[in-house]
Tab-separated table of C-alpha atoms in Angstrom:
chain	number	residue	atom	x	y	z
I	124	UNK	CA	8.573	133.846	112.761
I	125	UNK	CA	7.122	130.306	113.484
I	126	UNK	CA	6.053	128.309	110.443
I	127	UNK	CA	2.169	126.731	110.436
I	128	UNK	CA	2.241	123.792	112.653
I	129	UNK	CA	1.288	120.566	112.186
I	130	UNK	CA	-2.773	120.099	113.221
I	131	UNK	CA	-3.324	116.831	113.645
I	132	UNK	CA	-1.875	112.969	113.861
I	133	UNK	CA	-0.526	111.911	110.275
I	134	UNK	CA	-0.055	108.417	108.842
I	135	UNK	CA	3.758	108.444	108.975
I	136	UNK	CA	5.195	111.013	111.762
I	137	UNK	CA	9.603	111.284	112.346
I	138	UNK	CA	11.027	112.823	115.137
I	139	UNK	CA	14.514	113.834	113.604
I	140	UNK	CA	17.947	114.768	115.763
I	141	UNK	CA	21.502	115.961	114.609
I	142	UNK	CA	23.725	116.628	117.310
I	143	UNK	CA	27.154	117.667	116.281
I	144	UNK	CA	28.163	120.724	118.296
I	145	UNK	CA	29.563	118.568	121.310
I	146	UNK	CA	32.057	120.524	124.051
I	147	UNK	CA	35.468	118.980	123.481
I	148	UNK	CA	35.682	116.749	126.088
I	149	UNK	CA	32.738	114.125	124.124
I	150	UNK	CA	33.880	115.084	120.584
I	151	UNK	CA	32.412	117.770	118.038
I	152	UNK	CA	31.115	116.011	114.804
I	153	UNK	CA	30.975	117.538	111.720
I	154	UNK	CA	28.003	115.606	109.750
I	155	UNK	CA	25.446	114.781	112.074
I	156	UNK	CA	23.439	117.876	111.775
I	157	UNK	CA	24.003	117.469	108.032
I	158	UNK	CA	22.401	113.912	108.579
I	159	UNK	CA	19.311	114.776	110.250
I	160	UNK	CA	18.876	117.659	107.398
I	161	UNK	CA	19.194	114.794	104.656
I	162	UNK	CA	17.587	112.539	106.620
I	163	UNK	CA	13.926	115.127	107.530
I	164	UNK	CA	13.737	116.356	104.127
I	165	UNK	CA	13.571	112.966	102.587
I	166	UNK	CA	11.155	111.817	104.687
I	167	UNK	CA	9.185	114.830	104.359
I	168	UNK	CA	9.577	113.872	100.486
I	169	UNK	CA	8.034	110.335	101.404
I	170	UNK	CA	4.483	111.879	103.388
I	171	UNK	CA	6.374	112.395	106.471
I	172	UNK	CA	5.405	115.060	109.393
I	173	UNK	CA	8.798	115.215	110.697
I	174	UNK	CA	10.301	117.482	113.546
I	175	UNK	CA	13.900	118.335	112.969
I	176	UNK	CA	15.553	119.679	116.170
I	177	UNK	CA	19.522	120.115	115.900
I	178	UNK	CA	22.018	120.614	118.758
I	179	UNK	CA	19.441	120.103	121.911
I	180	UNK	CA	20.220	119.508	125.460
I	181	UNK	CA	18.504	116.740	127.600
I	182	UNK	CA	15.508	119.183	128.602
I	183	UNK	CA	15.281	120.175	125.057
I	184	UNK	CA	15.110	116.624	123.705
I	185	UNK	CA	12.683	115.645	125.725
I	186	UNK	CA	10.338	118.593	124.738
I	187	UNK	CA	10.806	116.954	120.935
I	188	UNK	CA	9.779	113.860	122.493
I	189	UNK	CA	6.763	115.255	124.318
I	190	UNK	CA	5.751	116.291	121.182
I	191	UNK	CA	6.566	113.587	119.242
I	192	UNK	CA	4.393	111.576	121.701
I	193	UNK	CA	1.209	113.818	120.662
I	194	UNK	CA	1.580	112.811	117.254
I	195	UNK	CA	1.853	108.860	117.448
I	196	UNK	CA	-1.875	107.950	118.003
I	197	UNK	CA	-3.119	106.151	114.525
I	198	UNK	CA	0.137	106.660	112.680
I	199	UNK	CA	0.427	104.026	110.619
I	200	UNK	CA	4.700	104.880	110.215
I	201	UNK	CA	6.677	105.989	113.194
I	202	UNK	CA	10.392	107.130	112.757
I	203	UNK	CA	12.742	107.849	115.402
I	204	UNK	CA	15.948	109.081	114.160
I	205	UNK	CA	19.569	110.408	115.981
I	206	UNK	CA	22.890	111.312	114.284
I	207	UNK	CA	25.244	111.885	117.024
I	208	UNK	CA	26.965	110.570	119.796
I	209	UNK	CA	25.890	107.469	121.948
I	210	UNK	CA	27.217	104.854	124.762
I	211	UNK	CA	26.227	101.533	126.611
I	212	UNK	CA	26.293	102.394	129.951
I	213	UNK	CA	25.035	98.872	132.089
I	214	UNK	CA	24.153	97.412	129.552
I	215	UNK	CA	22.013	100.087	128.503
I	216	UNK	CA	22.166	102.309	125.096
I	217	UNK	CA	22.176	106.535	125.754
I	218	UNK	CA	22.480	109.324	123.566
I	219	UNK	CA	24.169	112.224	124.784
I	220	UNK	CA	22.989	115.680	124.683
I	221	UNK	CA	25.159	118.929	124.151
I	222	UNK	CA	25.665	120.224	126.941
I	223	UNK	CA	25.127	116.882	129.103
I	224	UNK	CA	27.506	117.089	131.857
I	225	UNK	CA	28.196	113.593	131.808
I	226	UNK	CA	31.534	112.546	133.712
I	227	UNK	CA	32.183	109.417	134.699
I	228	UNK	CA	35.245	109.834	135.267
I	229	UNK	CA	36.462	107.257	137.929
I	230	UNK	CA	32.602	106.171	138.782
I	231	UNK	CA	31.643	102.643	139.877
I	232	UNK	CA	28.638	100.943	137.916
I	233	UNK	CA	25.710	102.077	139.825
I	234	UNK	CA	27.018	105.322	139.443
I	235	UNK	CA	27.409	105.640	136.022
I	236	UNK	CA	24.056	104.305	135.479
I	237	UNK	CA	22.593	106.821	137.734
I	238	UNK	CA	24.608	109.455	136.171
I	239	UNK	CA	23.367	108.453	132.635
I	240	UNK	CA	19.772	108.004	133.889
I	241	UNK	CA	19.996	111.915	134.729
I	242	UNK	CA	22.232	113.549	132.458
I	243	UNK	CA	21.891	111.807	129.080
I	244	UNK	CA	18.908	110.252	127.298
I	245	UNK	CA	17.928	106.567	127.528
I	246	UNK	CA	17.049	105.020	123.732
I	247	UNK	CA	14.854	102.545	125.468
I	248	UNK	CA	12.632	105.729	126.502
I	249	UNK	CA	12.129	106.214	122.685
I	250	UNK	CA	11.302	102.560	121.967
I	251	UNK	CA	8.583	102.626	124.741
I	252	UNK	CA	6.934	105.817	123.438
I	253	UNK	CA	6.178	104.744	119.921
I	254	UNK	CA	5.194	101.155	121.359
I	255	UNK	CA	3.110	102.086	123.611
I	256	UNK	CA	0.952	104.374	121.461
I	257	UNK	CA	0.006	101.289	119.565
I	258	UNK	CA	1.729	102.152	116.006
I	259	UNK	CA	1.813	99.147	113.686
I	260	UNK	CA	5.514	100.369	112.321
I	261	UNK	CA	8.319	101.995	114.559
I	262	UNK	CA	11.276	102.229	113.090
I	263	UNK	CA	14.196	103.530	115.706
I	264	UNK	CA	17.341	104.648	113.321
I	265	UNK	CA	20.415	105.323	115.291
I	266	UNK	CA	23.293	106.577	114.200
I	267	UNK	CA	25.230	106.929	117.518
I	268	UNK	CA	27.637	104.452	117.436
I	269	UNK	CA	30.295	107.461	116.978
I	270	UNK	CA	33.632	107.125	118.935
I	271	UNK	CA	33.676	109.781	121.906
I	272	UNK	CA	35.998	109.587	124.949
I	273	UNK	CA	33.119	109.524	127.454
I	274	UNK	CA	32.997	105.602	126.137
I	275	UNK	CA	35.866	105.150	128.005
I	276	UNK	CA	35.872	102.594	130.984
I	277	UNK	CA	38.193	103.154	134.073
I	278	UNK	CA	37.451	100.246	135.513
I	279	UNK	CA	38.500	97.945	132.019
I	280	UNK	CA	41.553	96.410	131.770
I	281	UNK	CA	42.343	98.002	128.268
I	282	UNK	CA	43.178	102.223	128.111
I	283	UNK	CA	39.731	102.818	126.123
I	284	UNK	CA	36.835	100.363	125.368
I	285	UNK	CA	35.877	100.526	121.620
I	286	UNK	CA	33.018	101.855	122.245
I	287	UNK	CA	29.628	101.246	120.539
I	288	UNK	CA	25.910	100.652	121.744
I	289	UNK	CA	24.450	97.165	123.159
I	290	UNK	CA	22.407	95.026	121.067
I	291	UNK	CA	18.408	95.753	121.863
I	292	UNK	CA	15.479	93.709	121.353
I	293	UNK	CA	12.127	95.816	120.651
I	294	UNK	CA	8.688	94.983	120.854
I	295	UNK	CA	6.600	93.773	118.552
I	296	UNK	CA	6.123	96.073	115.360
I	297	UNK	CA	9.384	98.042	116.177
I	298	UNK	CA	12.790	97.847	114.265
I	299	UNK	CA	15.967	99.358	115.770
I	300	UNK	CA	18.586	100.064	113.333
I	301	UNK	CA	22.213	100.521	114.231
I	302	UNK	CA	24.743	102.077	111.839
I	303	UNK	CA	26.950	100.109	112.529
I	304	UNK	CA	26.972	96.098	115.039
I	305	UNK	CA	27.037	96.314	118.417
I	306	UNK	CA	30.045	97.184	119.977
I	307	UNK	CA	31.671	99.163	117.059
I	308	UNK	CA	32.067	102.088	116.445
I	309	UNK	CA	30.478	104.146	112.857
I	310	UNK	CA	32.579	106.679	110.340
I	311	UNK	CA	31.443	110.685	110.531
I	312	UNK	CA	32.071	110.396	106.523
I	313	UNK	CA	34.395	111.831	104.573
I	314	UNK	CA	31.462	114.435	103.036
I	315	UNK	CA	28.682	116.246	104.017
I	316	UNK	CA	27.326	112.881	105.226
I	317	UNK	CA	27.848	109.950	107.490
I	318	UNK	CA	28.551	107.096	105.787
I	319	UNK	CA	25.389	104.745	107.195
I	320	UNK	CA	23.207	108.049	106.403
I	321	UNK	CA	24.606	108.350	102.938
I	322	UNK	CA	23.580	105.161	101.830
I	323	UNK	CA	20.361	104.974	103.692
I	324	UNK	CA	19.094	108.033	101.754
I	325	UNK	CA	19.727	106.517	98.920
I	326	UNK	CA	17.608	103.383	99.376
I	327	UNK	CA	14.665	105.081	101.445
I	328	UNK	CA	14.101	106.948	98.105
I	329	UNK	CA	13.882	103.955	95.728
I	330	UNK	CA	10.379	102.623	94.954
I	331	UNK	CA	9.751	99.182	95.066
I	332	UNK	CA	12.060	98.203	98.319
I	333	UNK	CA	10.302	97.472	101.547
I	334	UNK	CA	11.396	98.499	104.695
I	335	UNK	CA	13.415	95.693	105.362
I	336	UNK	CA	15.391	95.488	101.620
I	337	UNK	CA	16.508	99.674	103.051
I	338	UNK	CA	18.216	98.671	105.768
I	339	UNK	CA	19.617	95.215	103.843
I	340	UNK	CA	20.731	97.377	100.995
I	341	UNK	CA	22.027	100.150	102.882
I	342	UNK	CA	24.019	97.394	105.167
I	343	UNK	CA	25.569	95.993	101.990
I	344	UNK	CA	26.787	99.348	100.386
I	345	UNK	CA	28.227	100.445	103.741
I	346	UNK	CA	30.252	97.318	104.317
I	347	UNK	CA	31.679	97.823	100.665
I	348	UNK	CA	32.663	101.124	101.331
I	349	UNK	CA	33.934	100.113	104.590
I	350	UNK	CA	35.922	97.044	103.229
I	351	UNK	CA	33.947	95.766	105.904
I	352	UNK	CA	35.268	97.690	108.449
I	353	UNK	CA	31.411	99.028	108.966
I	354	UNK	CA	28.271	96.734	109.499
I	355	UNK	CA	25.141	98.283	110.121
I	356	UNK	CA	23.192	96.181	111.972
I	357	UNK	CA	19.033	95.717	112.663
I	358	UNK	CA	16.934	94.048	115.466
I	359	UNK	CA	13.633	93.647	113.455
I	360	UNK	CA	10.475	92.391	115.228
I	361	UNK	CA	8.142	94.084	112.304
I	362	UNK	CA	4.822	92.283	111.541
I	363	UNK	CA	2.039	92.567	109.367
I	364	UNK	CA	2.171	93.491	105.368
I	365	UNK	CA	5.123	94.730	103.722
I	366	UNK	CA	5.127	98.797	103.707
I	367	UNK	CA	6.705	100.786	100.863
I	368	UNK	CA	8.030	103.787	101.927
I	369	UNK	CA	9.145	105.158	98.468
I	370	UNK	CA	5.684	103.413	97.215
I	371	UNK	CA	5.515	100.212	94.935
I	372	UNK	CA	7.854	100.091	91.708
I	373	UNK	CA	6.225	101.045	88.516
I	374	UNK	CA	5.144	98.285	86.483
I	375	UNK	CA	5.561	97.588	82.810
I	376	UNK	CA	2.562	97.422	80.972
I	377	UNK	CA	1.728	94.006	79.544
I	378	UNK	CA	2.820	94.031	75.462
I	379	UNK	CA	0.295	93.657	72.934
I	380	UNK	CA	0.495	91.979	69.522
I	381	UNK	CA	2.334	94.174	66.790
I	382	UNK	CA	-0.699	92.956	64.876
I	383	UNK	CA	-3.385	93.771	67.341
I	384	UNK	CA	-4.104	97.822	66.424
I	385	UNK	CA	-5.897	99.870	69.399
I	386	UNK	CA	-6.329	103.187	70.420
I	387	UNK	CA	-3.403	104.524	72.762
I	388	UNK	CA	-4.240	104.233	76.008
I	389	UNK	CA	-3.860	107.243	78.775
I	390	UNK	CA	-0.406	106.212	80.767
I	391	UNK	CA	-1.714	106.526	84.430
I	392	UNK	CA	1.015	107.758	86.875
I	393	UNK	CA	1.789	105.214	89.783
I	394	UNK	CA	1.500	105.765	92.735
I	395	UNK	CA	5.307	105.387	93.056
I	396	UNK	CA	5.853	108.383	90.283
I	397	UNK	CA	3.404	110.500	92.055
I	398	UNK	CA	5.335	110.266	95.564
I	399	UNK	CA	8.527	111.169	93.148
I	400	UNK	CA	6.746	114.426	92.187
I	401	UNK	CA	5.692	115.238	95.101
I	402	UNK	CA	9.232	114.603	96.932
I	403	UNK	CA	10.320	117.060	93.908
I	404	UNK	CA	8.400	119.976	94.676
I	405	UNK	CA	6.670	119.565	91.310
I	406	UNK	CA	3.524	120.918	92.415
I	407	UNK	CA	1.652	121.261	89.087
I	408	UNK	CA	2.882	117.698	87.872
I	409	UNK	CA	1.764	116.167	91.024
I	410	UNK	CA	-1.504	117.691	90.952
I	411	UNK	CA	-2.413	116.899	87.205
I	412	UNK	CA	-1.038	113.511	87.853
I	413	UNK	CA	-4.028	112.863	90.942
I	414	UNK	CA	-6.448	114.196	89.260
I	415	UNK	CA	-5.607	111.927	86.032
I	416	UNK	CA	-5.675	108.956	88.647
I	417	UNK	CA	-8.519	110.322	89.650
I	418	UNK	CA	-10.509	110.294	86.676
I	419	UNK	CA	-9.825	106.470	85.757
I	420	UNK	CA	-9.850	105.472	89.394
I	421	UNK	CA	-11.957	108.225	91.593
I	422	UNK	CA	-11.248	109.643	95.160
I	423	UNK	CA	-9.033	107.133	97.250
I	424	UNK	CA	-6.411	107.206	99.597
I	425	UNK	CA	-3.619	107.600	96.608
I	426	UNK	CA	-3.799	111.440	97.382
I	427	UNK	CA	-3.243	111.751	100.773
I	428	UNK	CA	0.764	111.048	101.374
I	429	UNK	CA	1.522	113.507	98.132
I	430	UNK	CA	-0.871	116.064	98.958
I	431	UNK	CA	0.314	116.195	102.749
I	432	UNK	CA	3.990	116.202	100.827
I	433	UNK	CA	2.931	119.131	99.141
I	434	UNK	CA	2.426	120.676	102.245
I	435	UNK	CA	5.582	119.453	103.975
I	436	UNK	CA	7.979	120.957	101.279
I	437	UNK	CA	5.869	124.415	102.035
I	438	UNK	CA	6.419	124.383	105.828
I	439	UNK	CA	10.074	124.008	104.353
I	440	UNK	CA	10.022	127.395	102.662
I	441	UNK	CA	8.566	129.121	105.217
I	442	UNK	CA	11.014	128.743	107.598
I	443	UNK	CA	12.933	131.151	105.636
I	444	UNK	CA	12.102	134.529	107.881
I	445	UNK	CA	13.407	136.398	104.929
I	446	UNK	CA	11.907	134.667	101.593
I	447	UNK	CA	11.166	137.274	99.254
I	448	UNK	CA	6.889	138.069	98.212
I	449	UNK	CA	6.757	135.805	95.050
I	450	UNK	CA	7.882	132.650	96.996
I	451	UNK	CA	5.642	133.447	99.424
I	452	UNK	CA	2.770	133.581	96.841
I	453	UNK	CA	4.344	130.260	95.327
I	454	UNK	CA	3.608	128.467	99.075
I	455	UNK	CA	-0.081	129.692	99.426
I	456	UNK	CA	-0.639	129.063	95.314
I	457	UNK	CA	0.581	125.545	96.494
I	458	UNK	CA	-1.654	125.274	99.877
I	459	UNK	CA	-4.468	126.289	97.349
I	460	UNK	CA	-4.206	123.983	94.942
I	461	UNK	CA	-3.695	121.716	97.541
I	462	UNK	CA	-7.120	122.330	98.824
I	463	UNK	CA	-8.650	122.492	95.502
I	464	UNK	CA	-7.388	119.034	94.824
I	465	UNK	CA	-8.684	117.447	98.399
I	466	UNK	CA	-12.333	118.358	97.269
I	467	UNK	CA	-11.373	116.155	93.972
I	468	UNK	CA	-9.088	112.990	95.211
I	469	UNK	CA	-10.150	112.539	98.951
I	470	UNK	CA	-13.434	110.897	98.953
I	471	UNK	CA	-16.260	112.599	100.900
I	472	UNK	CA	-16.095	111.782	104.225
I	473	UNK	CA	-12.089	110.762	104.182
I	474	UNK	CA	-10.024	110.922	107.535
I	475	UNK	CA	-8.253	113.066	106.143
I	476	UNK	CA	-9.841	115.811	105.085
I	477	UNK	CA	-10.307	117.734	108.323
I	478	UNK	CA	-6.326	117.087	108.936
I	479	UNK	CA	-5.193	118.645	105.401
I	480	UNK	CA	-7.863	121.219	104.874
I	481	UNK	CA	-6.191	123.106	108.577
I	482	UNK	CA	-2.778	121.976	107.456
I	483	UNK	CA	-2.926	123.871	104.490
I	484	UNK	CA	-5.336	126.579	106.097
I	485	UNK	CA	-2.393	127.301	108.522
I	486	UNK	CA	0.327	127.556	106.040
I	487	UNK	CA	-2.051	130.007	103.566
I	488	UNK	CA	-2.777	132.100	106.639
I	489	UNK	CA	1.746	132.662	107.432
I	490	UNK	CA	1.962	133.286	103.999
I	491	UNK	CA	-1.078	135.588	104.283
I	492	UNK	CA	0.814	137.216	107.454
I	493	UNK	CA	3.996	137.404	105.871
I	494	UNK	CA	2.331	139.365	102.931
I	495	UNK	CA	0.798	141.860	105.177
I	496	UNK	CA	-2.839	140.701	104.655
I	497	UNK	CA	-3.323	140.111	108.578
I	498	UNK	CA	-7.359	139.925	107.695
I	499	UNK	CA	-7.069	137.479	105.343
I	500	UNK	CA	-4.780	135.683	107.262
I	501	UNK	CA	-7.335	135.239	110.379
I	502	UNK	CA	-10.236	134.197	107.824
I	503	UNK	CA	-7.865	131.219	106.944
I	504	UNK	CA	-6.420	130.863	111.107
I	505	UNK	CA	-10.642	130.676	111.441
I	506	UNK	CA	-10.900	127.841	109.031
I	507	UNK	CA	-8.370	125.957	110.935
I	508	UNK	CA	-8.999	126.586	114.225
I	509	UNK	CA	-11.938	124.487	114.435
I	510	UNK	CA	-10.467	121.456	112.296
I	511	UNK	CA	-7.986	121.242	114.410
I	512	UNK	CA	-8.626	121.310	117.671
I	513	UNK	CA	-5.719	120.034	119.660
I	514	UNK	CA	-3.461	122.310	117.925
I	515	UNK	CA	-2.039	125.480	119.402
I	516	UNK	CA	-0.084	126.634	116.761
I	517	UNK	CA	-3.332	128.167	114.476
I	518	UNK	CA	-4.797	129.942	117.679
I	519	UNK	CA	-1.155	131.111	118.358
I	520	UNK	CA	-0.494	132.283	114.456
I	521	UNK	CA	-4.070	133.787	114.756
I	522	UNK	CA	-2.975	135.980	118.126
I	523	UNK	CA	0.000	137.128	115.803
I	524	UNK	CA	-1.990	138.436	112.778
I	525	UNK	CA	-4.349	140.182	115.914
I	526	UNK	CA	-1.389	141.618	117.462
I	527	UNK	CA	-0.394	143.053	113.316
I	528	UNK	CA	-3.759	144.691	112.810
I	529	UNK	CA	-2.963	146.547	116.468
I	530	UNK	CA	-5.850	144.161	118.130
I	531	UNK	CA	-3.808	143.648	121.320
I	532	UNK	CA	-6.918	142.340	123.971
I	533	UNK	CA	-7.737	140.139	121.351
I	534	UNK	CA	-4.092	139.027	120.714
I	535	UNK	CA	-3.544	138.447	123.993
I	536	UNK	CA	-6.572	136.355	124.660
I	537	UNK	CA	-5.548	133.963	121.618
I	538	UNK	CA	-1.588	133.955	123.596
I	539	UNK	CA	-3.643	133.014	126.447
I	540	UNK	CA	-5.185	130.391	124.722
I	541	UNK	CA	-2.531	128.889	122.763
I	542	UNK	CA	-0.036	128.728	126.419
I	543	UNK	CA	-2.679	126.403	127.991
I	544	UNK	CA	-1.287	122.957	128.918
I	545	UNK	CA	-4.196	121.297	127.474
I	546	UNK	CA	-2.282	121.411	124.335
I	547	UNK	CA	0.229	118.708	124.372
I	548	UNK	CA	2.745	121.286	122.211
I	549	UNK	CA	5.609	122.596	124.644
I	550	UNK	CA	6.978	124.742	121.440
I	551	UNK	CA	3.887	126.669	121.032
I	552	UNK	CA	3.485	126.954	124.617
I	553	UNK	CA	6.870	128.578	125.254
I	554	UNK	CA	6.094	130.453	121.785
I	555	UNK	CA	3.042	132.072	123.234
I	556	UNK	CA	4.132	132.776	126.814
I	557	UNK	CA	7.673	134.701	124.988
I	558	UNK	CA	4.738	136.813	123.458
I	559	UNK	CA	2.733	137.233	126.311
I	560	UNK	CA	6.113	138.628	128.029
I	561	UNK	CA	6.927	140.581	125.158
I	562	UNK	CA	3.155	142.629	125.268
I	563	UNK	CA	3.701	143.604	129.445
């Protein structure tokens, strides 16, 4: 059963890939869909809208990217990430799909460029998308530099080239992380995650570190692991002010005289602690600790990263087709108080508040669903339907709780609907057309 979708563009958006189950002529690897697990739920932790897709073939990954494209406008964070396989082919860097049906086997140049052009997927393509939709932060993260024996090179003088990706040089505003220099080749890990990925969690949770002390820090604790075997490397062409992804570091309040007596202040959260909560699932902290900021400071955009958070870590526990009744009630409770806090932190007015109040609408009317309380579940599809309207996904859910209460013209109008191309959502396309099939 599909989980509420997201309903319109977010300030930080991810587009996250694992590929690991490779045939055996590229190379199975056994952490990169572990990586891109790590990797989307802490970024979901940080305010993230992230779609996770594991194991996808060429057409397949370029559905995510469709998708991902719909979501770039006005985000003010754009993450690319892949964990898997990847080769310089001309001079160019490609990640390779399961399933590819790359051979070069014994191919000139021109060849194996075409080849790669039409059976793999070109990083560059990535790069352009989130460029080109005007972002003022892309951050491409590849970890791809993962020996595979399509790297090899017939026409070198050597038995096997080492492998690796090319050195690339984005745009303005972009950043393209390696996990290891051009040329060389990254560890899998010895764990349940890559090495580069292992440390780069790590760091992308700590407040106070910009984007560019991550990837410095991360490149440090992966060459001492390495013995400096491994060097992550990044080609940074970032501008503007510094952004925190894990929010500022908390600050120590200034210290008064022993001999000065006042009243005990109220300790205000930061906004560093409230991300923390939020990345926590502590949804009753995080909520008392807005609406204490809100009290000393009023509505601002503080609220809108956790509360979206909030949200994020519910999608997460819906995808569970089989989650028992009172985690289902714990979701919506959480998409409630969710909306009850909006009406408190978000100013009148704020961009936001059209975006959050379907979010949340969406993932109170699954839970609704999933209860059995189809009605209720349309009153709340209603809500967002009209907040949101790019979005397929609440016309789609809404066709579903139809389709429960035994409303099939309706349902199938709302299917109908929902498998239009005006909606720039291939997933809930090919959702709605399966259930189109599925009523003939």
């Amino acid at each position: 059963m599909p989980a509420a979708a997201e309903t319109q563009n977010s300030p930080r958006v991810a587009l996250v890939i694992g590929n690991g189950k490779y045939e055996t002529a590229v190379g199975p690897l056994r952490n990169a869909v572990n990586d891109a697990r790590a990797i989307s739920k802490t970024l979901r932790g940080l305010g993230f809208s992230v779609i996770e897709e594991h194991n996808v073939t060429r057409d397949e990954l370029l559905e995510s990217v469709a998708e991902f494209r719909g979501k770039l406008h006005g985000a003010q964070v754009a993450l690319f990430y892949y964990a898997g396989h990847g080769i310089s082919v001309a001079g160019s860097n490609y990640l390779i799909p399961v399933k590819s049906g790359y051979k070069p086997d014994e191919a000139d140049e021109t060849t194996r460029r075409m080849l790669a052009e039409t059976k793999l997927f070109n990083a560059e393509q990535a790069v352009a998308e989130m460029s080109s939709a005007g972002g003022g932060c892309n951050l491409i993260i590849l970890d791809a530099c993962r020996s595979t024996p399509l790297a090899r090179d017939s026409h070198s003088r050597g038995l096997t080239t080492p492998g690796g990706l090319t050195e690339m040089k984005p745009p303005a505003g972009s950043l393209v992380a390696f996990s290891t220099d051009a040329g060389r080749t990254a560890q899998d890990g010895e764990g349940s995650n890559g090495l580069y990925t292992e440390e780069l969690l790590k760091h992308l949770r700590t407040p106070g570190l910009t984007i560019e002390q991550v990837f410095k820090r991360t490149r440090a604790d992966v060459m001492q692991r390495s013995k400096g075997d491994q060097i992550p490397a990044e080609y940074s062409r970032l501008v503007g002010e510094d952004i925190y992804l894990a929010g500022p570091a908390a600050t120590e309040p200034a210290t008064e005289s022993p001999h000065v007596l006042k009243a005990e202040p109220v300790k205000l959260p930061t906004q560093g602690a409230i991300y923390q909560l939020a990345a926590a699932g502590k949804v009753e902290e995080c909520i008392e600790a807005l609406k204490l900021t809100e009290s000393d400071h009023g509505g601002g955009d503080y609220a809108a990263i956790p509360l979206e958070t909030l949200l994020e870590l519910a999608k997460e526990d819906l995808k569970d087709a089989n989650l028992p009744a009172p985690k289902l009630e714990n979701a919506m409770h959480t998409c409630d108080l969710v909306l009850e806090t909006m009406v408190i932190c978000l100013p009148p007015g704020h961009a936001k508040n059209s975006y959050l109040t379907a979010k949340a609408q969406n993932r109170r009317g699954d839970c609704l669903l999933r209860l059995g309380r189809a009605e209720d579940a349309i009153q709340a599809y209603n809500i967002a339907i009209p907040l949101a309207p790019q979005d397929a996904y609440p016309v789609f859910n809404r066709g579903r709780a139809k389709l429960a209460l035994g409303n099939k013209d309706d349902a199938r109008a709302d299917f109908t609907t929902a498998s239009s191309t005006k909606y720039n959502q291939p997933k809930a396309r090919k959702l709605a057309l399966t259930a189109l099939a599925d009523m003939q």
